[in-house]
Amino acid sequence: SIGGIRDLALLSVLYAIGLRRSEVVGLNLDDYHSTNGNLSIDGKGGKPRIGPVLENVKAAMDAWVDARGDWDGPLFVPFVRGKKLTHRRMTAEGLALIFRRRGEAAGVESFSLHDFRRTFITDLLAAGADLSVVQKLAGHRNISTTLIYDRRGEEAKVKAAKLIAMPRN
């Protein structure tokens, strides 16, 4: 369904680019650059940044843009009666409602849209991405904010400690 196509694109940018709700609903069609694989993001505090749109996200985004049409305006839009596209901007509350319904249908226990952002940051750090790079991708002004999102736990500390080789006599 067209709703499924849109929602997959939404899920993709929330998780794989780590966008805030306000950033997602603020996107316009011309912010998506399918040829170079970038998404121009008007970040918190008016701080712009570029989000890399990787291959699997690009496929979801391209399918959505094809279904949506190429008219100028908001990238993600709501539907009237679940079927007809509107040309108005989706709200952050509407976005949350979509994912609450999707979560319930999938049998997922309570979660927030911000969990996608936390997972994005934690997964990057767990994969070995440099903290300052993750900070820039997340659009955080202070690196301490990025650290708040780190949910790797004790296992990551043990893994890091094993990187140190004790000198031998």
Coordinates of N, CA, C and O in Angstrom, one line a residue:
S1 N 0.8 -1.2 0.0 CA 0.0 0.0 0.0 C 0.9 1.2 0.0 O 2.0 1.2 0.4
I2 N 0.3 2.4 -0.4 CA 1.1 3.6 -0.4 C 1.5 4.0 1.0 O 2.5 4.6 1.2
G3 N 0.6 3.7 2.0 CA 0.9 4.0 3.4 C 2.1 3.2 3.8 O 3.0 3.7 4.5
G4 N 2.2 2.0 3.4 CA 3.4 1.1 3.8 C 4.7 1.7 3.1 O 5.7 1.6 3.7
I5 N 4.5 2.1 1.9 CA 5.7 2.7 1.2 C 6.2 3.9 1.9 O 7.4 4.1 2.2
R6 N 5.3 4.8 2.3 CA 5.6 6.0 3.0 C 6.3 5.7 4.4 O 7.3 6.2 4.8
D7 N 5.6 4.8 5.1 CA 6.0 4.4 6.5 C 7.4 3.8 6.5 O 8.2 4.0 7.4
L8 N 7.7 3.0 5.4 CA 9.1 2.4 5.3 C 10.1 3.5 5.1 O 11.2 3.5 5.7
A9 N 9.8 4.5 4.3 CA 10.7 5.6 4.1 C 10.9 6.4 5.4 O 12.0 6.8 5.7
L10 N 9.8 6.6 6.1 CA 9.9 7.3 7.4 C 10.8 6.5 8.4 O 11.7 7.1 9.0
L11 N 10.5 5.2 8.5 CA 11.3 4.4 9.4 C 12.8 4.4 9.0 O 13.7 4.5 9.9
S12 N 13.0 4.4 7.7 CA 14.4 4.4 7.2 C 15.2 5.7 7.6 O 16.3 5.6 8.1
V13 N 14.5 6.8 7.5 CA 15.3 8.1 7.8 C 15.3 8.3 9.3 O 16.3 8.8 9.8
L14 N 14.4 7.8 10.1 CA 14.4 7.9 11.5 C 15.6 7.0 12.1 O 16.3 7.5 12.9
Y15 N 15.7 5.8 11.6 CA 16.8 4.9 12.1 C 18.1 5.2 11.5 O 19.1 5.4 12.1
A16 N 18.2 5.1 10.1 CA 19.4 5.0 9.4 C 20.1 6.4 9.3 O 21.3 6.5 9.0
I17 N 19.3 7.5 9.5 CA 20.0 8.8 9.5 C 19.8 9.5 10.9 O 20.5 10.5 11.1
G18 N 19.1 8.9 11.8 CA 19.0 9.4 13.1 C 18.3 10.7 13.3 O 18.7 11.5 14.2
L19 N 17.3 10.9 12.5 CA 16.6 12.2 12.6 C 15.7 12.4 13.8 O 15.1 11.4 14.2
R20 N 15.6 13.6 14.2 CA 14.6 14.0 15.2 C 13.2 14.0 14.5 O 13.1 14.3 13.3
R21 N 12.1 13.9 15.3 CA 10.8 14.0 14.7 C 10.6 15.3 14.0 O 10.1 15.3 12.9
S22 N 11.0 16.4 14.6 CA 10.8 17.7 14.0 C 11.6 17.8 12.7 O 11.2 18.5 11.7
E23 N 12.7 17.2 12.6 CA 13.5 17.2 11.4 C 12.9 16.4 10.3 O 12.9 16.8 9.1
V24 N 12.3 15.3 10.6 CA 11.6 14.5 9.6 C 10.4 15.2 9.0 O 10.2 15.3 7.8
V25 N 9.6 15.8 9.9 CA 8.4 16.5 9.4 C 8.7 17.8 8.7 O 7.9 18.3 7.9
G26 N 9.9 18.3 8.9 CA 10.3 19.5 8.3 C 10.9 19.4 6.9 O 11.2 20.3 6.2
L27 N 11.1 18.1 6.5 CA 11.8 17.9 5.2 C 10.9 18.2 4.1 O 9.6 18.0 4.1
N28 N 11.5 18.8 3.0 CA 10.8 19.0 1.8 C 11.3 18.1 0.7 O 12.4 17.6 0.8
L29 N 10.6 18.0 -0.4 CA 11.0 17.1 -1.5 C 12.4 17.5 -2.0 O 13.3 16.7 -2.2
D30 N 12.7 18.8 -2.1 CA 14.0 19.3 -2.6 C 15.1 19.1 -1.6 O 16.3 19.3 -1.9
D31 N 14.8 18.6 -0.4 CA 15.9 18.2 0.6 C 16.5 16.9 0.3 O 17.6 16.6 0.8
Y32 N 15.8 16.1 -0.5 CA 16.3 14.7 -0.8 C 17.0 14.8 -2.2 O 16.4 15.1 -3.2
H33 N 18.2 14.4 -2.2 CA 19.1 14.5 -3.4 C 19.4 13.0 -3.8 O 20.4 12.5 -3.4
S34 N 18.5 12.4 -4.6 CA 18.7 11.0 -4.9 C 19.9 10.7 -5.7 O 20.5 9.7 -5.6
T35 N 20.4 11.7 -6.5 CA 21.5 11.5 -7.4 C 22.8 11.3 -6.6 O 23.7 10.5 -6.9
N36 N 23.0 12.2 -5.5 CA 24.2 12.1 -4.8 C 24.0 11.4 -3.4 O 25.0 11.3 -2.7
G37 N 22.8 10.9 -3.1 CA 22.6 10.1 -1.9 C 22.7 11.0 -0.6 O 23.2 10.5 0.3
N38 N 22.2 12.2 -0.7 CA 22.2 13.0 0.5 C 20.8 13.6 0.9 O 20.0 13.7 0.0
L39 N 20.6 13.9 2.1 CA 19.4 14.5 2.6 C 19.9 15.8 3.4 O 20.7 15.7 4.3
S40 N 19.4 16.9 2.9 CA 19.7 18.2 3.6 C 18.7 18.3 4.7 O 17.5 18.3 4.6
I41 N 19.3 18.5 5.9 CA 18.5 18.5 7.1 C 18.6 19.9 7.8 O 19.7 20.4 8.0
D42 N 17.5 20.5 8.1 CA 17.4 21.7 8.9 C 17.4 21.3 10.3 O 16.3 21.0 10.9
G43 N 18.5 21.2 11.0 CA 18.6 20.7 12.3 C 18.2 21.6 13.4 O 17.7 22.7 13.2
K44 N 18.2 21.1 14.6 CA 17.8 21.8 15.8 C 18.6 23.2 15.9 O 19.8 23.2 15.6
G45 N 17.9 24.2 16.2 CA 18.5 25.5 16.3 C 18.9 26.1 14.9 O 19.7 27.0 14.8
G46 N 18.3 25.6 13.9 CA 18.5 26.1 12.5 C 19.9 25.7 12.0 O 20.4 26.3 11.0
K47 N 20.5 24.7 12.6 CA 21.9 24.2 12.2 C 21.7 23.2 11.1 O 21.3 22.0 11.4
P48 N 22.1 23.5 9.9 CA 22.0 22.6 8.8 C 23.0 21.5 8.9 O 24.1 21.7 9.4
R49 N 22.7 20.3 8.4 CA 23.6 19.2 8.2 C 23.2 18.3 7.1 O 22.1 18.4 6.6
I50 N 24.1 17.5 6.6 CA 23.8 16.5 5.5 C 23.7 15.1 6.1 O 24.6 14.7 6.9
G51 N 22.7 14.4 5.8 CA 22.5 13.0 6.2 C 22.8 12.1 5.0 O 22.2 12.3 3.9
P52 N 23.7 11.2 5.1 CA 24.0 10.3 4.0 C 22.9 9.3 3.8 O 22.4 8.7 4.8
V53 N 22.4 9.1 2.6 CA 21.3 8.2 2.3 C 21.9 7.0 1.7 O 22.2 7.0 0.5
L54 N 22.1 5.9 2.4 CA 22.7 4.7 1.9 C 21.8 3.9 1.1 O 20.6 4.2 1.0
E55 N 22.3 2.9 0.4 CA 21.6 2.2 -0.6 C 20.2 1.7 -0.2 O 19.2 1.9 -0.9
N56 N 20.1 1.0 1.0 CA 18.7 0.5 1.4 C 17.8 1.6 1.7 O 16.6 1.5 1.5
V57 N 18.3 2.7 2.3 CA 17.4 3.8 2.6 C 17.0 4.5 1.3 O 15.9 4.9 1.1
K58 N 17.9 4.6 0.4 CA 17.7 5.2 -0.9 C 16.5 4.5 -1.7 O 15.7 5.1 -2.3
A59 N 16.6 3.2 -1.6 CA 15.5 2.4 -2.3 C 14.1 2.7 -1.7 O 13.2 2.9 -2.4
A60 N 14.1 2.8 -0.3 CA 12.8 3.2 0.3 C 12.4 4.6 0.0 O 11.2 4.8 -0.3
M61 N 13.3 5.5 0.0 CA 13.0 6.9 -0.3 C 12.6 7.1 -1.8 O 11.6 7.8 -2.1
D62 N 13.3 6.4 -2.7 CA 12.9 6.5 -4.1 C 11.5 5.9 -4.4 O 10.7 6.5 -5.1
A63 N 11.2 4.8 -3.7 CA 9.9 4.2 -3.9 C 8.8 5.2 -3.3 O 7.7 5.4 -3.9
W64 N 9.1 5.9 -2.2 CA 8.1 6.9 -1.7 C 8.0 8.1 -2.6 O 6.9 8.5 -2.9
V65 N 9.1 8.6 -3.1 CA 9.0 9.8 -4.0 C 8.2 9.4 -5.3 O 7.4 10.2 -5.7
D66 N 8.4 8.2 -5.8 CA 7.7 7.7 -7.0 C 6.2 7.7 -6.6 O 5.3 8.1 -7.4
A67 N 5.8 7.2 -5.5 CA 4.4 7.0 -5.1 C 3.8 8.4 -4.7 O 2.7 8.7 -5.1
R68 N 4.6 9.3 -4.1 CA 4.2 10.6 -3.7 C 3.9 11.5 -4.9 O 3.0 12.3 -4.9
G69 N 4.8 11.5 -5.9 CA 4.8 12.4 -7.0 C 5.9 13.5 -6.8 O 6.4 13.6 -5.7
D70 N 6.2 14.2 -7.8 CA 7.3 15.1 -7.8 C 6.9 16.6 -7.6 O 7.6 17.5 -7.9
W71 N 5.7 16.8 -7.0 CA 5.3 18.2 -6.7 C 6.1 18.8 -5.6 O 6.5 18.1 -4.7
D72 N 6.4 20.1 -5.6 CA 7.1 20.7 -4.6 C 6.3 20.8 -3.3 O 5.1 20.9 -3.3
G73 N 7.0 20.7 -2.2 CA 6.4 20.8 -0.9 C 6.9 19.8 0.1 O 8.0 19.2 -0.1
P74 N 6.2 19.5 1.1 CA 6.7 18.6 2.2 C 7.0 17.2 1.6 O 6.2 16.7 0.8
L75 N 8.1 16.6 2.1 CA 8.5 15.3 1.6 C 7.5 14.2 2.1 O 7.0 13.4 1.4
F76 N 7.2 14.3 3.4 CA 6.2 13.3 4.0 C 4.9 14.0 4.3 O 4.9 15.1 5.0
V77 N 3.8 13.4 3.9 CA 2.5 14.0 4.0 C 1.5 12.9 4.6 O 1.7 11.7 4.4
P78 N 0.5 13.4 5.2 CA -0.5 12.5 5.7 C -1.5 12.1 4.6 O -1.5 12.7 3.5
F79 N -2.4 11.2 4.9 CA -3.4 10.8 4.0 C -4.8 11.2 4.6 O -5.0 11.3 5.8
V80 N -5.7 11.4 3.7 CA -7.1 11.6 4.1 C -7.8 10.2 4.0 O -7.7 9.5 3.0
R81 N -8.4 9.9 5.1 CA -9.1 8.6 5.3 C -8.2 7.4 4.9 O -8.7 6.4 4.4
G82 N -6.9 7.6 5.2 CA -6.0 6.5 5.0 C -5.6 6.1 3.5 O -4.9 5.2 3.3
K83 N -6.1 6.9 2.6 CA -5.9 6.5 1.2 C -5.4 7.6 0.3 O -4.5 7.4 -0.5
K84 N -6.0 8.8 0.4 CA -5.7 9.9 -0.5 C -4.6 10.8 0.1 O -4.7 11.3 1.2
L85 N -3.5 11.0 -0.7 CA -2.4 11.9 -0.3 C -2.9 13.3 -0.2 O -3.7 13.8 -1.0
T86 N -2.4 14.0 0.9 CA -2.7 15.4 1.0 C -1.4 16.1 0.5 O -0.4 15.5 0.3
H87 N -1.5 17.4 0.4 CA -0.3 18.2 0.1 C 0.1 19.1 1.3 O 0.8 20.1 1.1
R88 N -0.3 18.7 2.4 CA 0.1 19.4 3.6 C 1.1 18.7 4.4 O 1.3 17.5 4.3
R89 N 1.8 19.4 5.3 CA 2.9 18.9 6.0 C 2.4 18.0 7.2 O 1.4 18.3 7.8
M90 N 3.0 16.9 7.4 CA 2.7 16.0 8.5 C 3.2 16.7 9.7 O 4.2 17.4 9.8
T91 N 2.5 16.4 10.8 CA 2.9 17.0 12.1 C 3.7 15.9 12.9 O 3.6 14.7 12.6
A92 N 4.5 16.4 13.9 CA 5.2 15.5 14.7 C 4.3 14.5 15.5 O 4.6 13.3 15.7
E93 N 3.1 15.0 15.9 CA 2.1 14.2 16.6 C 1.6 13.1 15.6 O 1.3 12.0 16.0
G94 N 1.3 13.5 14.4 CA 0.8 12.6 13.4 C 1.9 11.5 13.1 O 1.5 10.3 13.0
L95 N 3.1 11.9 13.1 CA 4.2 10.9 12.9 C 4.2 9.9 14.0 O 4.3 8.7 13.8
A96 N 4.1 10.4 15.3 CA 4.1 9.5 16.4 C 2.9 8.6 16.4 O 3.1 7.4 16.7
L97 N 1.8 9.1 16.0 CA 0.6 8.2 15.9 C 0.8 7.1 14.9 O 0.4 5.9 15.1
I98 N 1.4 7.4 13.7 CA 1.6 6.4 12.7 C 2.5 5.2 13.3 O 2.1 4.1 13.1
F99 N 3.5 5.6 14.0 CA 4.4 4.6 14.5 C 3.8 3.9 15.8 O 4.1 2.7 16.0
R100 N 3.0 4.6 16.5 CA 2.3 3.9 17.6 C 1.4 2.8 17.0 O 1.4 1.6 17.5
R101 N 0.7 3.1 15.9 CA -0.2 2.1 15.3 C 0.6 1.0 14.7 O 0.2 -0.2 14.8
R102 N 1.7 1.3 14.0 CA 2.6 0.3 13.4 C 3.2 -0.6 14.5 O 3.2 -1.8 14.3
G103 N 3.6 0.0 15.6 CA 4.1 -0.8 16.7 C 3.1 -1.8 17.3 O 3.4 -2.9 17.5
E104 N 1.9 -1.3 17.5 CA 0.8 -2.1 18.0 C 0.5 -3.3 17.1 O 0.4 -4.4 17.5
A105 N 0.5 -3.0 15.8 CA 0.2 -4.0 14.8 C 1.2 -5.1 14.7 O 1.0 -6.2 14.5
A106 N 2.5 -4.7 15.0 CA 3.6 -5.6 15.0 C 3.8 -6.3 16.3 O 4.7 -7.1 16.5
G107 N 3.0 -5.9 17.3 CA 3.1 -6.5 18.6 C 4.3 -6.0 19.4 O 4.8 -6.7 20.4
V108 N 4.8 -4.8 19.1 CA 6.0 -4.2 19.8 C 5.5 -3.5 21.0 O 4.5 -2.8 20.9
E109 N 6.2 -3.8 22.1 CA 5.8 -3.1 23.3 C 6.1 -1.6 23.2 O 6.8 -1.2 22.3
S110 N 5.6 -0.8 24.1 CA 5.8 0.6 24.1 C 7.2 1.1 23.7 O 8.2 0.5 24.2
F111 N 7.2 2.1 22.8 CA 8.5 2.7 22.4 C 8.2 4.1 22.0 O 7.0 4.5 21.8
S112 N 9.2 4.9 21.9 CA 9.0 6.3 21.4 C 9.8 6.4 20.1 O 10.8 5.7 19.8
L113 N 9.5 7.4 19.3 CA 10.2 7.7 18.1 C 11.7 8.0 18.4 O 12.6 7.8 17.6
H114 N 11.9 8.6 19.6 CA 13.3 8.9 20.0 C 14.1 7.7 20.2 O 15.4 7.8 20.1
D115 N 13.5 6.5 20.4 CA 14.3 5.3 20.5 C 15.0 5.0 19.2 O 16.1 4.4 19.2
F116 N 14.5 5.4 18.1 CA 15.2 5.2 16.8 C 16.5 6.0 16.8 O 17.5 5.5 16.4
R117 N 16.4 7.2 17.3 CA 17.6 8.1 17.4 C 18.6 7.5 18.3 O 19.8 7.5 18.0
R118 N 18.2 7.1 19.5 CA 19.1 6.4 20.5 C 19.8 5.2 19.9 O 21.0 5.0 20.0
T119 N 19.0 4.4 19.2 CA 19.5 3.2 18.5 C 20.5 3.5 17.5 O 21.6 2.9 17.3
F120 N 20.2 4.5 16.6 CA 21.1 5.0 15.6 C 22.5 5.4 16.2 O 23.5 4.9 15.7
I121 N 22.5 6.2 17.3 CA 23.7 6.6 17.9 C 24.5 5.4 18.5 O 25.7 5.2 18.3
T122 N 23.7 4.6 19.3 CA 24.4 3.5 20.0 C 24.9 2.5 19.0 O 26.0 2.0 19.1
D123 N 24.2 2.2 17.9 CA 24.7 1.2 16.9 C 25.9 1.8 16.2 O 26.8 1.0 15.9
L124 N 26.0 3.0 15.9 CA 27.2 3.6 15.3 C 28.4 3.5 16.2 O 29.5 3.1 15.8
L125 N 28.2 3.8 17.5 CA 29.3 3.7 18.5 C 29.7 2.2 18.7 O 30.9 1.9 18.7
A126 N 28.7 1.3 18.7 CA 29.0 -0.1 18.9 C 29.8 -0.7 17.7 O 30.6 -1.6 17.8
A127 N 29.6 -0.1 16.5 CA 30.3 -0.5 15.3 C 31.7 0.1 15.2 O 32.4 -0.2 14.3
G128 N 32.0 1.0 16.1 CA 33.4 1.5 16.1 C 33.5 2.9 15.5 O 34.6 3.4 15.3
A129 N 32.4 3.6 15.2 CA 32.4 4.9 14.6 C 33.0 5.9 15.7 O 32.8 5.7 16.8
D130 N 33.8 6.8 15.2 CA 34.4 7.8 16.0 C 33.3 8.7 16.7 O 32.4 9.1 16.0
L131 N 33.5 8.9 18.0 CA 32.5 9.7 18.7 C 32.2 11.1 18.1 O 31.1 11.5 18.0
S132 N 33.3 11.8 17.6 CA 33.1 13.1 17.1 C 32.3 13.0 15.7 O 31.5 13.9 15.4
V133 N 32.5 11.9 15.0 CA 31.7 11.8 13.7 C 30.3 11.5 14.0 O 29.4 12.1 13.4
V134 N 30.0 10.7 15.1 CA 28.6 10.4 15.5 C 28.0 11.7 15.9 O 26.8 11.9 15.6
Q135 N 28.7 12.5 16.7 CA 28.2 13.8 17.1 C 27.7 14.6 16.0 O 26.6 15.2 16.0
K136 N 28.5 14.7 14.9 CA 28.2 15.5 13.7 C 27.0 14.9 13.0 O 26.1 15.6 12.5
L137 N 26.9 13.5 12.9 CA 25.8 12.9 12.2 C 24.5 13.1 12.9 O 23.4 13.3 12.3
A138 N 24.6 13.2 14.3 CA 23.4 13.4 15.1 C 23.0 14.8 15.2 O 21.9 15.1 15.6
G139 N 23.9 15.7 14.8 CA 23.6 17.1 14.9 C 23.6 17.7 16.3 O 22.9 18.6 16.6
H140 N 24.5 17.1 17.1 CA 24.6 17.6 18.5 C 25.7 18.7 18.5 O 26.8 18.5 18.0
R141 N 25.4 19.7 19.3 CA 26.3 20.8 19.4 C 27.5 20.4 20.4 O 28.6 20.7 20.1
N142 N 27.1 19.6 21.4 CA 28.1 19.2 22.4 C 28.3 17.7 22.4 O 27.3 17.0 22.3
I143 N 29.5 17.2 22.5 CA 29.8 15.8 22.5 C 29.2 15.1 23.7 O 28.8 13.9 23.6
S144 N 29.0 15.8 24.8 CA 28.4 15.3 26.0 C 27.0 14.8 25.7 O 26.5 13.9 26.3
T145 N 26.3 15.5 24.8 CA 24.9 15.2 24.5 C 24.9 13.8 23.8 O 24.1 12.9 24.1
T146 N 25.9 13.6 22.9 CA 26.0 12.3 22.2 C 26.2 11.2 23.1 O 25.6 10.1 23.0
L147 N 27.0 11.4 24.1 CA 27.3 10.4 25.1 C 26.1 10.0 25.9 O 26.0 8.8 26.3
I148 N 25.2 10.9 26.1 CA 23.9 10.5 26.9 C 23.2 9.5 26.1 O 22.5 8.6 26.8
Y149 N 23.3 9.4 24.8 CA 22.5 8.4 24.0 C 23.2 7.1 24.0 O 22.6 6.1 23.4
D150 N 24.4 7.0 24.4 CA 25.2 5.7 24.4 C 24.6 4.7 25.3 O 24.6 4.8 26.5
R151 N 24.0 3.6 24.8 CA 23.4 2.5 25.5 C 24.1 1.2 25.4 O 23.6 0.2 25.6
R152 N 25.4 1.3 25.2 CA 26.2 0.0 24.9 C 26.4 -0.8 26.2 O 26.4 -2.0 26.1
G153 N 26.5 -0.2 27.3 CA 26.5 -1.0 28.6 C 27.9 -1.6 28.9 O 28.9 -1.2 28.3
E154 N 27.9 -2.5 29.8 CA 29.1 -3.1 30.4 C 29.9 -3.9 29.3 O 31.1 -4.0 29.4
E155 N 29.2 -4.6 28.5 CA 29.9 -5.5 27.5 C 30.8 -4.6 26.6 O 31.9 -5.1 26.3
A156 N 30.4 -3.4 26.3 CA 31.3 -2.5 25.5 C 32.5 -2.1 26.3 O 33.6 -2.0 25.7
K157 N 32.4 -1.9 27.6 CA 33.6 -1.6 28.4 C 34.6 -2.7 28.4 O 35.8 -2.5 28.3
V158 N 34.1 -4.0 28.6 CA 34.9 -5.1 28.6 C 35.6 -5.3 27.3 O 36.9 -5.5 27.2
K159 N 34.9 -5.1 26.2 CA 35.5 -5.2 24.8 C 36.6 -4.2 24.7 O 37.7 -4.4 24.1
A160 N 36.3 -2.9 25.1 CA 37.3 -1.9 25.0 C 38.6 -2.2 25.8 O 39.7 -2.0 25.4
A161 N 38.4 -2.7 27.1 CA 39.5 -3.0 27.9 C 40.4 -4.0 27.3 O 41.6 -4.0 27.5
K162 N 39.8 -5.0 26.6 CA 40.6 -6.0 26.0 C 41.5 -5.5 24.9 O 42.4 -6.2 24.4
L163 N 41.3 -4.3 24.4 CA 42.2 -3.7 23.4 C 43.5 -3.3 23.9 O 44.5 -3.1 23.2
I164 N 43.7 -3.2 25.2 CA 44.9 -2.8 25.8 C 45.8 -4.1 26.1 O 45.3 -5.0 26.7
A165 N 47.0 -4.0 25.6 CA 47.9 -5.1 25.8 C 48.9 -4.8 26.9 O 49.5 -3.7 26.9
M166 N 48.9 -5.6 27.9 CA 49.8 -5.4 29.0 C 51.2 -5.7 28.5 O 51.5 -6.7 27.8
P167 N 52.2 -4.9 28.9 CA 53.6 -5.1 28.5 C 54.1 -6.4 29.2 O 53.7 -6.7 30.4
R168 N 55.0 -7.1 28.6 CA 55.5 -8.3 29.2 C 57.0 -8.0 29.6 O 57.7 -7.3 29.0
N169 N 57.3 -8.7 30.7 CA 58.7 -8.5 31.2 C 59.7 -9.3 30.5 O 59.6 -10.3 30.1

